[in-house]
Amino acid sequence: MSDIKLYPLPNWTCIAITGADRQNFINNFCTNNVRKLSPGEGCEAFITNVKGHAIGHGWFWALENELLFDTVPGQGGALVAHWDRYIIREKVELEDRTNSTAFWCLAGETAPQALAKHGDLPTELHRICSLTIAGSSVLAARVSWLAEPTWLLSCEARVKPLVEDSLVAAGAVRANDAEWNAARIAARLPLFGQDITDENLPQELARDKLAISFTKGCYLGQETIARLDALGQVTKLFVGLRPVESLVGEFSLPLELNAEGKVVGKVTSFTKLAPSETNKPQALGFVRRVLAKPGTIVDSSVGKFEVV
């Protein structure tokens, strides 16, 4: 049986930024250094407001004539409106391509060999290339989302069935939403709207090395983020969690976490599919910084969780 899993990502957001000033402009509104990206390179970043809180999170990809931003469903309208209000004389155009773009996550130890049959595949993290699959152009971006080698694939929505059928015929196994949720939880991948909201500061997500540049210079919200880096620390952190015992009863997310009679955090994502490895999380969420250590036990209305 093939080890390659194909996870459909329905309705994921794709925003195209074009114009001569596109990278300099967008660099003013995110936590990573988009300005320095050369064609074929990408980076993870948070989109922040003036207070330094996250109003978006996703991945930028520099192509020859445009910059793409890929993220979870439902973000196109809000982010295009946010950036558009700051365009004055800059040569920048924004286009929400969500409805015309299809996405998948492809992962597996033999995924590189399978994809390399369709073109020159970059294996370095945060690199993107164009492959030809079923006669159609498919962007393949190397990401660190899951435990095994992983690529974010995208193409025009009109050719989605042809591309997906070709990938399956070549050995990829279609996975369902529950399997995707379990895989990304096991790999501690947060999603905006599910795990990340505008209540969060980027440093709370513990993705500094991947998504934050502390040397890029000024951007909207940079003062708060730089001050935390230099003088302080966040009060809560994003962690992996697993049930210590069988959970009792149904619950909705976010699920409040307690310790010594006080609210100390919340579960933001959960899967009923237990991970194959005992050190992998079955849930994601936030706990107070002093509790964000492996082995810490916290309580909830349905049972105890351990930080992993």
Short mmCIF file of C-alpha atoms in Angstrom, two decimals:
data_model
loop_
_atom_site.label_atom_id
_atom_site.label_comp_id
_atom_site.label_asym_id
_atom_site.label_seq_id
_atom_site.Cartn_x
_atom_site.Cartn_y
_atom_site.Cartn_z
CA MET A 1 0.00 0.00 0.00
CA SER A 2 1.28 3.47 -0.90
CA ASP A 3 2.55 5.71 1.88
CA ILE A 4 1.57 8.84 -0.07
CA LYS A 5 -1.48 10.62 1.33
CA LEU A 6 -3.42 13.21 -0.65
CA TYR A 7 -5.33 15.60 1.60
CA PRO A 8 -7.81 17.82 -0.27
CA LEU A 9 -7.95 21.39 1.08
CA PRO A 10 -11.34 22.65 -0.13
CA ASN A 11 -11.93 26.40 -0.37
CA TRP A 12 -8.46 27.37 0.78
CA THR A 13 -7.65 31.03 0.18
CA CYS A 14 -5.31 32.21 -2.58
CA ILE A 15 -4.49 35.91 -2.91
CA ALA A 16 -2.34 37.14 -5.80
CA ILE A 17 -0.35 40.36 -5.35
CA THR A 18 1.05 41.90 -8.53
CA GLY A 19 2.76 45.14 -9.51
CA ALA A 20 6.32 46.40 -9.27
CA ASP A 21 6.04 47.30 -5.59
CA ARG A 22 4.33 44.08 -4.44
CA GLN A 23 7.06 42.66 -2.18
CA ASN A 24 8.08 45.97 -0.63
CA PHE A 25 4.44 46.78 0.06
CA ILE A 26 3.44 43.45 1.61
CA ASN A 27 6.61 43.43 3.69
CA ASN A 28 5.07 46.31 5.66
CA PHE A 29 2.20 44.14 6.93
CA CYS A 30 3.65 40.77 7.95
CA THR A 31 6.14 39.28 10.38
CA ASN A 32 8.56 37.67 7.93
CA ASN A 33 10.92 39.17 5.36
CA VAL A 34 8.92 38.97 2.15
CA ARG A 35 11.03 41.70 0.53
CA LYS A 36 14.07 39.42 0.22
CA LEU A 37 12.27 36.52 -1.50
CA SER A 38 13.59 35.61 -4.95
CA PRO A 39 11.38 33.86 -7.52
CA GLY A 40 10.90 30.27 -6.40
CA GLU A 41 11.23 31.09 -2.69
CA GLY A 42 8.59 31.37 0.01
CA CYS A 43 8.08 31.90 3.71
CA GLU A 44 5.53 31.47 6.48
CA ALA A 45 4.25 34.65 8.11
CA PHE A 46 1.66 36.21 10.38
CA ILE A 47 -0.36 39.19 9.18
CA THR A 48 -0.57 41.62 12.09
CA ASN A 49 -2.60 44.68 13.02
CA VAL A 50 -1.31 47.88 14.59
CA LYS A 51 -1.39 46.26 18.05
CA GLY A 52 0.76 43.35 16.90
CA HIS A 53 -2.07 40.81 17.04
CA ALA A 54 -2.49 38.15 14.34
CA ILE A 55 -5.24 38.88 11.83
CA GLY A 56 -3.96 36.25 9.43
CA HIS A 57 -1.42 33.46 9.05
CA GLY A 58 -0.21 31.63 5.96
CA TRP A 59 2.50 31.21 3.33
CA PHE A 60 3.89 33.66 0.76
CA TRP A 61 5.36 32.41 -2.53
CA ALA A 62 7.40 34.59 -4.89
CA LEU A 63 6.93 33.85 -8.59
CA GLU A 64 8.40 35.70 -11.56
CA ASN A 65 5.61 38.25 -11.87
CA GLU A 66 3.49 37.88 -8.75
CA LEU A 67 3.44 37.10 -5.07
CA LEU A 68 0.95 34.51 -3.80
CA PHE A 69 -0.44 34.17 -0.30
CA ASP A 70 -2.05 30.84 0.61
CA THR A 71 -4.04 30.29 3.77
CA VAL A 72 -7.17 28.70 5.26
CA PRO A 73 -10.69 29.22 3.86
CA GLY A 74 -12.59 32.45 4.26
CA GLN A 75 -9.67 34.88 4.53
CA GLY A 76 -9.55 36.41 1.05
CA GLY A 77 -12.06 39.23 1.45
CA ALA A 78 -10.79 40.43 4.82
CA LEU A 79 -7.10 40.39 3.90
CA VAL A 80 -7.58 42.03 0.50
CA ALA A 81 -9.62 44.79 2.18
CA HIS A 82 -6.98 45.18 4.93
CA TRP A 83 -4.11 45.60 2.48
CA ASP A 84 -6.09 47.65 -0.03
CA ARG A 85 -6.81 50.46 2.43
CA TYR A 86 -3.06 51.15 2.69
CA ILE A 87 -2.37 51.39 -1.05
CA ILE A 88 -1.78 55.04 -1.95
CA ARG A 89 0.66 55.45 -4.84
CA GLU A 90 2.28 52.03 -4.71
CA LYS A 91 2.18 49.93 -7.85
CA VAL A 92 0.27 47.03 -6.28
CA GLU A 93 -2.83 45.10 -7.33
CA LEU A 94 -4.66 42.52 -5.22
CA GLU A 95 -6.76 39.64 -6.53
CA ASP A 96 -8.66 37.02 -4.56
CA ARG A 97 -8.22 33.81 -6.60
CA THR A 98 -9.84 31.50 -4.08
CA ASN A 99 -12.73 30.44 -6.32
CA SER A 100 -10.46 29.68 -9.25
CA THR A 101 -7.77 27.74 -7.32
CA ALA A 102 -7.73 24.17 -6.00
CA PHE A 103 -5.42 22.99 -3.21
CA TRP A 104 -4.12 19.71 -1.81
CA CYS A 105 -1.52 18.69 0.75
CA LEU A 106 0.56 15.73 -0.46
CA ALA A 107 2.71 13.89 2.08
CA GLY A 108 4.70 10.69 2.36
CA GLU A 109 8.24 9.30 2.35
CA THR A 110 8.02 8.44 -1.35
CA ALA A 111 6.19 11.65 -2.31
CA PRO A 112 9.40 13.30 -3.65
CA GLN A 113 9.97 10.47 -6.13
CA ALA A 114 6.36 10.56 -7.27
CA LEU A 115 6.33 14.32 -7.83
CA ALA A 116 9.78 14.43 -9.43
CA LYS A 117 8.35 12.50 -12.39
CA HIS A 118 6.45 15.67 -13.33
CA GLY A 119 9.32 18.18 -13.29
CA ASP A 120 12.30 19.51 -11.35
CA LEU A 121 11.15 19.29 -7.73
CA PRO A 122 12.78 21.43 -5.02
CA THR A 123 13.37 19.53 -1.80
CA GLU A 124 14.51 22.49 0.30
CA LEU A 125 11.90 23.91 2.68
CA HIS A 126 9.87 26.87 1.42
CA ARG A 127 10.74 26.45 -2.25
CA ILE A 128 8.12 26.37 -5.01
CA CYS A 129 8.13 25.11 -8.58
CA SER A 130 5.75 24.39 -11.44
CA LEU A 131 5.05 20.77 -12.39
CA THR A 132 3.04 19.39 -15.28
CA ILE A 133 0.47 16.86 -14.09
CA ALA A 134 -2.23 15.52 -16.42
CA GLY A 135 -1.18 18.16 -18.93
CA SER A 136 -1.88 20.95 -16.45
CA SER A 137 0.38 23.38 -14.59
CA VAL A 138 0.55 22.58 -10.86
CA LEU A 139 2.46 24.63 -8.29
CA ALA A 140 4.30 22.45 -5.77
CA ALA A 141 5.58 24.16 -2.62
CA ARG A 142 7.73 22.35 -0.05
CA VAL A 143 6.29 22.93 3.42
CA SER A 144 6.94 21.63 6.94
CA TRP A 145 3.31 20.95 7.78
CA LEU A 146 3.33 17.23 8.56
CA ALA A 147 5.73 14.68 10.00
CA GLU A 148 6.73 13.25 6.61
CA PRO A 149 7.95 15.12 3.50
CA THR A 150 5.09 17.44 2.54
CA TRP A 151 4.10 19.62 -0.41
CA LEU A 152 1.30 22.13 -0.88
CA LEU A 153 -0.10 21.62 -4.38
CA SER A 154 -2.32 24.09 -6.24
CA CYS A 155 -3.75 24.45 -9.73
CA GLU A 156 -6.62 26.05 -11.59
CA ALA A 157 -9.91 24.78 -10.17
CA ARG A 158 -11.20 23.77 -13.61
CA VAL A 159 -8.53 21.05 -13.94
CA LYS A 160 -8.77 19.80 -10.36
CA PRO A 161 -10.46 16.45 -11.24
CA LEU A 162 -7.82 15.65 -13.86
CA VAL A 163 -4.90 16.45 -11.57
CA GLU A 164 -6.39 14.61 -8.59
CA ASP A 165 -7.20 11.51 -10.63
CA SER A 166 -3.65 11.50 -12.03
CA LEU A 167 -2.13 11.70 -8.54
CA VAL A 168 -4.33 8.87 -7.30
CA ALA A 169 -3.54 6.75 -10.37
CA ALA A 170 0.16 7.25 -9.57
CA GLY A 171 -0.34 5.82 -6.08
CA ALA A 172 -1.51 8.63 -3.81
CA VAL A 173 -4.30 7.65 -1.42
CA ARG A 174 -7.12 10.14 -0.90
CA ALA A 175 -7.53 11.07 2.77
CA ASN A 176 -10.63 12.53 4.41
CA ASP A 177 -11.07 15.61 6.59
CA ALA A 178 -10.71 13.62 9.82
CA GLU A 179 -7.38 12.17 8.66
CA TRP A 180 -6.11 15.62 7.66
CA ASN A 181 -7.09 17.04 11.03
CA ALA A 182 -5.34 14.20 12.86
CA ALA A 183 -2.18 14.50 10.75
CA ARG A 184 -1.80 18.25 11.19
CA ILE A 185 -2.55 18.02 14.94
CA ALA A 186 0.11 15.32 15.33
CA ALA A 187 2.54 17.69 13.58
CA ARG A 188 1.39 20.68 15.70
CA LEU A 189 0.29 22.74 12.70
CA PRO A 190 -2.00 25.60 13.81
CA LEU A 191 -4.70 27.00 11.52
CA PHE A 192 -6.00 30.53 11.54
CA GLY A 193 -9.60 30.73 12.72
CA GLN A 194 -9.30 27.37 14.47
CA ASP A 195 -6.21 27.76 16.66
CA ILE A 196 -5.14 31.31 15.86
CA THR A 197 -7.40 34.36 16.25
CA ASP A 198 -6.94 38.11 16.50
CA GLU A 199 -6.59 37.62 20.26
CA ASN A 200 -3.19 36.01 19.71
CA LEU A 201 0.25 37.54 19.54
CA PRO A 202 2.47 35.72 17.00
CA GLN A 203 5.02 34.66 19.63
CA GLU A 204 2.33 32.71 21.48
CA LEU A 205 2.34 30.19 18.61
CA ALA A 206 5.98 29.17 19.16
CA ARG A 207 6.76 29.47 15.41
CA ASP A 208 9.33 32.26 15.67
CA LYS A 209 12.01 30.53 13.57
CA LEU A 210 9.59 29.74 10.76
CA ALA A 211 7.38 32.80 10.67
CA ILE A 212 9.01 35.84 12.34
CA SER A 213 12.01 37.93 11.31
CA PHE A 214 13.34 40.12 14.11
CA THR A 215 15.75 41.94 11.79
CA LYS A 216 13.56 42.91 8.79
CA GLY A 217 12.74 46.42 10.00
CA CYS A 218 9.43 48.20 10.53
CA TYR A 219 5.99 46.77 9.76
CA LEU A 220 2.50 47.17 11.15
CA GLY A 221 2.54 45.81 14.72
CA GLN A 222 6.32 45.39 14.77
CA GLU A 223 6.78 47.51 17.89
CA THR A 224 4.79 45.10 20.08
CA ILE A 225 6.52 42.02 18.69
CA ALA A 226 10.01 43.54 19.03
CA ARG A 227 9.29 44.69 22.57
CA LEU A 228 8.23 41.19 23.59
CA ASP A 229 11.40 39.78 22.07
CA ALA A 230 13.67 42.29 23.79
CA LEU A 231 12.06 42.96 27.13
CA GLY A 232 9.40 40.42 27.98
CA GLN A 233 7.62 37.22 27.13
CA VAL A 234 4.11 36.09 26.30
CA THR A 235 1.94 34.73 29.11
CA LYS A 236 0.61 31.71 27.20
CA LEU A 237 2.02 29.27 24.65
CA PHE A 238 0.66 26.95 21.97
CA VAL A 239 1.21 23.30 22.95
CA GLY A 240 0.36 19.76 22.00
CA LEU A 241 -1.96 17.87 24.32
CA ARG A 242 -3.20 14.32 24.76
CA PRO A 243 -5.92 12.85 26.99
CA VAL A 244 -4.59 11.15 30.09
CA GLU A 245 -7.74 9.05 30.31
CA SER A 246 -10.87 8.37 28.28
CA LEU A 247 -12.76 11.62 27.94
CA VAL A 248 -16.29 11.59 29.35
CA GLY A 249 -19.09 13.17 27.35
CA GLU A 250 -19.24 15.38 24.27
CA PHE A 251 -17.68 18.82 24.15
CA SER A 252 -17.30 21.74 21.80
CA LEU A 253 -14.20 23.78 21.05
CA PRO A 254 -12.61 25.79 22.51
CA LEU A 255 -12.57 23.61 25.63
CA GLU A 256 -11.52 25.34 28.85
CA LEU A 257 -8.51 23.94 30.72
CA ASN A 258 -8.06 24.28 34.48
CA ALA A 259 -5.43 23.73 37.18
CA GLU A 260 -5.87 24.24 40.91
CA GLY A 261 -9.32 25.67 40.36
CA LYS A 262 -8.16 28.35 37.89
CA VAL A 263 -8.60 28.68 34.14
CA VAL A 264 -5.14 28.13 32.63
CA GLY A 265 -5.82 27.60 28.94
CA LYS A 266 -7.99 26.03 26.27
CA VAL A 267 -8.09 23.24 23.71
CA THR A 268 -8.54 24.67 20.21
CA SER A 269 -8.22 21.51 18.07
CA PHE A 270 -8.99 17.87 18.83
CA THR A 271 -9.11 14.59 16.93
CA LYS A 272 -10.74 11.35 17.96
CA LEU A 273 -8.14 9.49 15.90
CA ALA A 274 -5.39 8.53 18.33
CA PRO A 275 -1.83 9.11 16.99
CA SER A 276 0.30 6.06 16.25
CA GLU A 277 3.14 7.41 18.41
CA THR A 278 2.57 8.05 22.11
CA ASN A 279 4.58 11.28 22.12
CA LYS A 280 2.38 12.87 19.44
CA PRO A 281 -0.50 15.19 20.39
CA GLN A 282 -4.16 14.35 19.93
CA ALA A 283 -5.15 17.96 20.61
CA LEU A 284 -3.71 21.45 20.30
CA GLY A 285 -4.29 24.49 22.45
CA PHE A 286 -2.86 27.12 24.77
CA VAL A 287 -1.73 26.95 28.39
CA ARG A 288 -0.11 29.47 30.66
CA ARG A 289 3.60 29.72 29.96
CA VAL A 290 4.64 28.23 33.32
CA LEU A 291 2.61 25.11 32.50
CA ALA A 292 3.88 24.66 28.93
CA LYS A 293 6.22 21.81 29.84
CA PRO A 294 5.92 18.17 28.72
CA GLY A 295 4.31 16.08 31.42
CA THR A 296 2.20 18.87 32.92
CA ILE A 297 -1.36 17.71 33.68
CA VAL A 298 -4.32 20.05 33.28
CA ASP A 299 -8.01 19.36 33.82
CA SER A 300 -11.19 19.98 31.83
CA SER A 301 -14.90 19.28 32.12
CA VAL A 302 -14.45 15.99 30.22
CA GLY A 303 -11.16 14.72 31.64
CA LYS A 304 -7.47 15.40 32.12
CA PHE A 305 -4.95 16.34 29.42
CA GLU A 306 -1.16 16.06 29.45
CA VAL A 307 1.12 18.56 27.73
CA VAL A 308 3.33 16.71 25.19
#
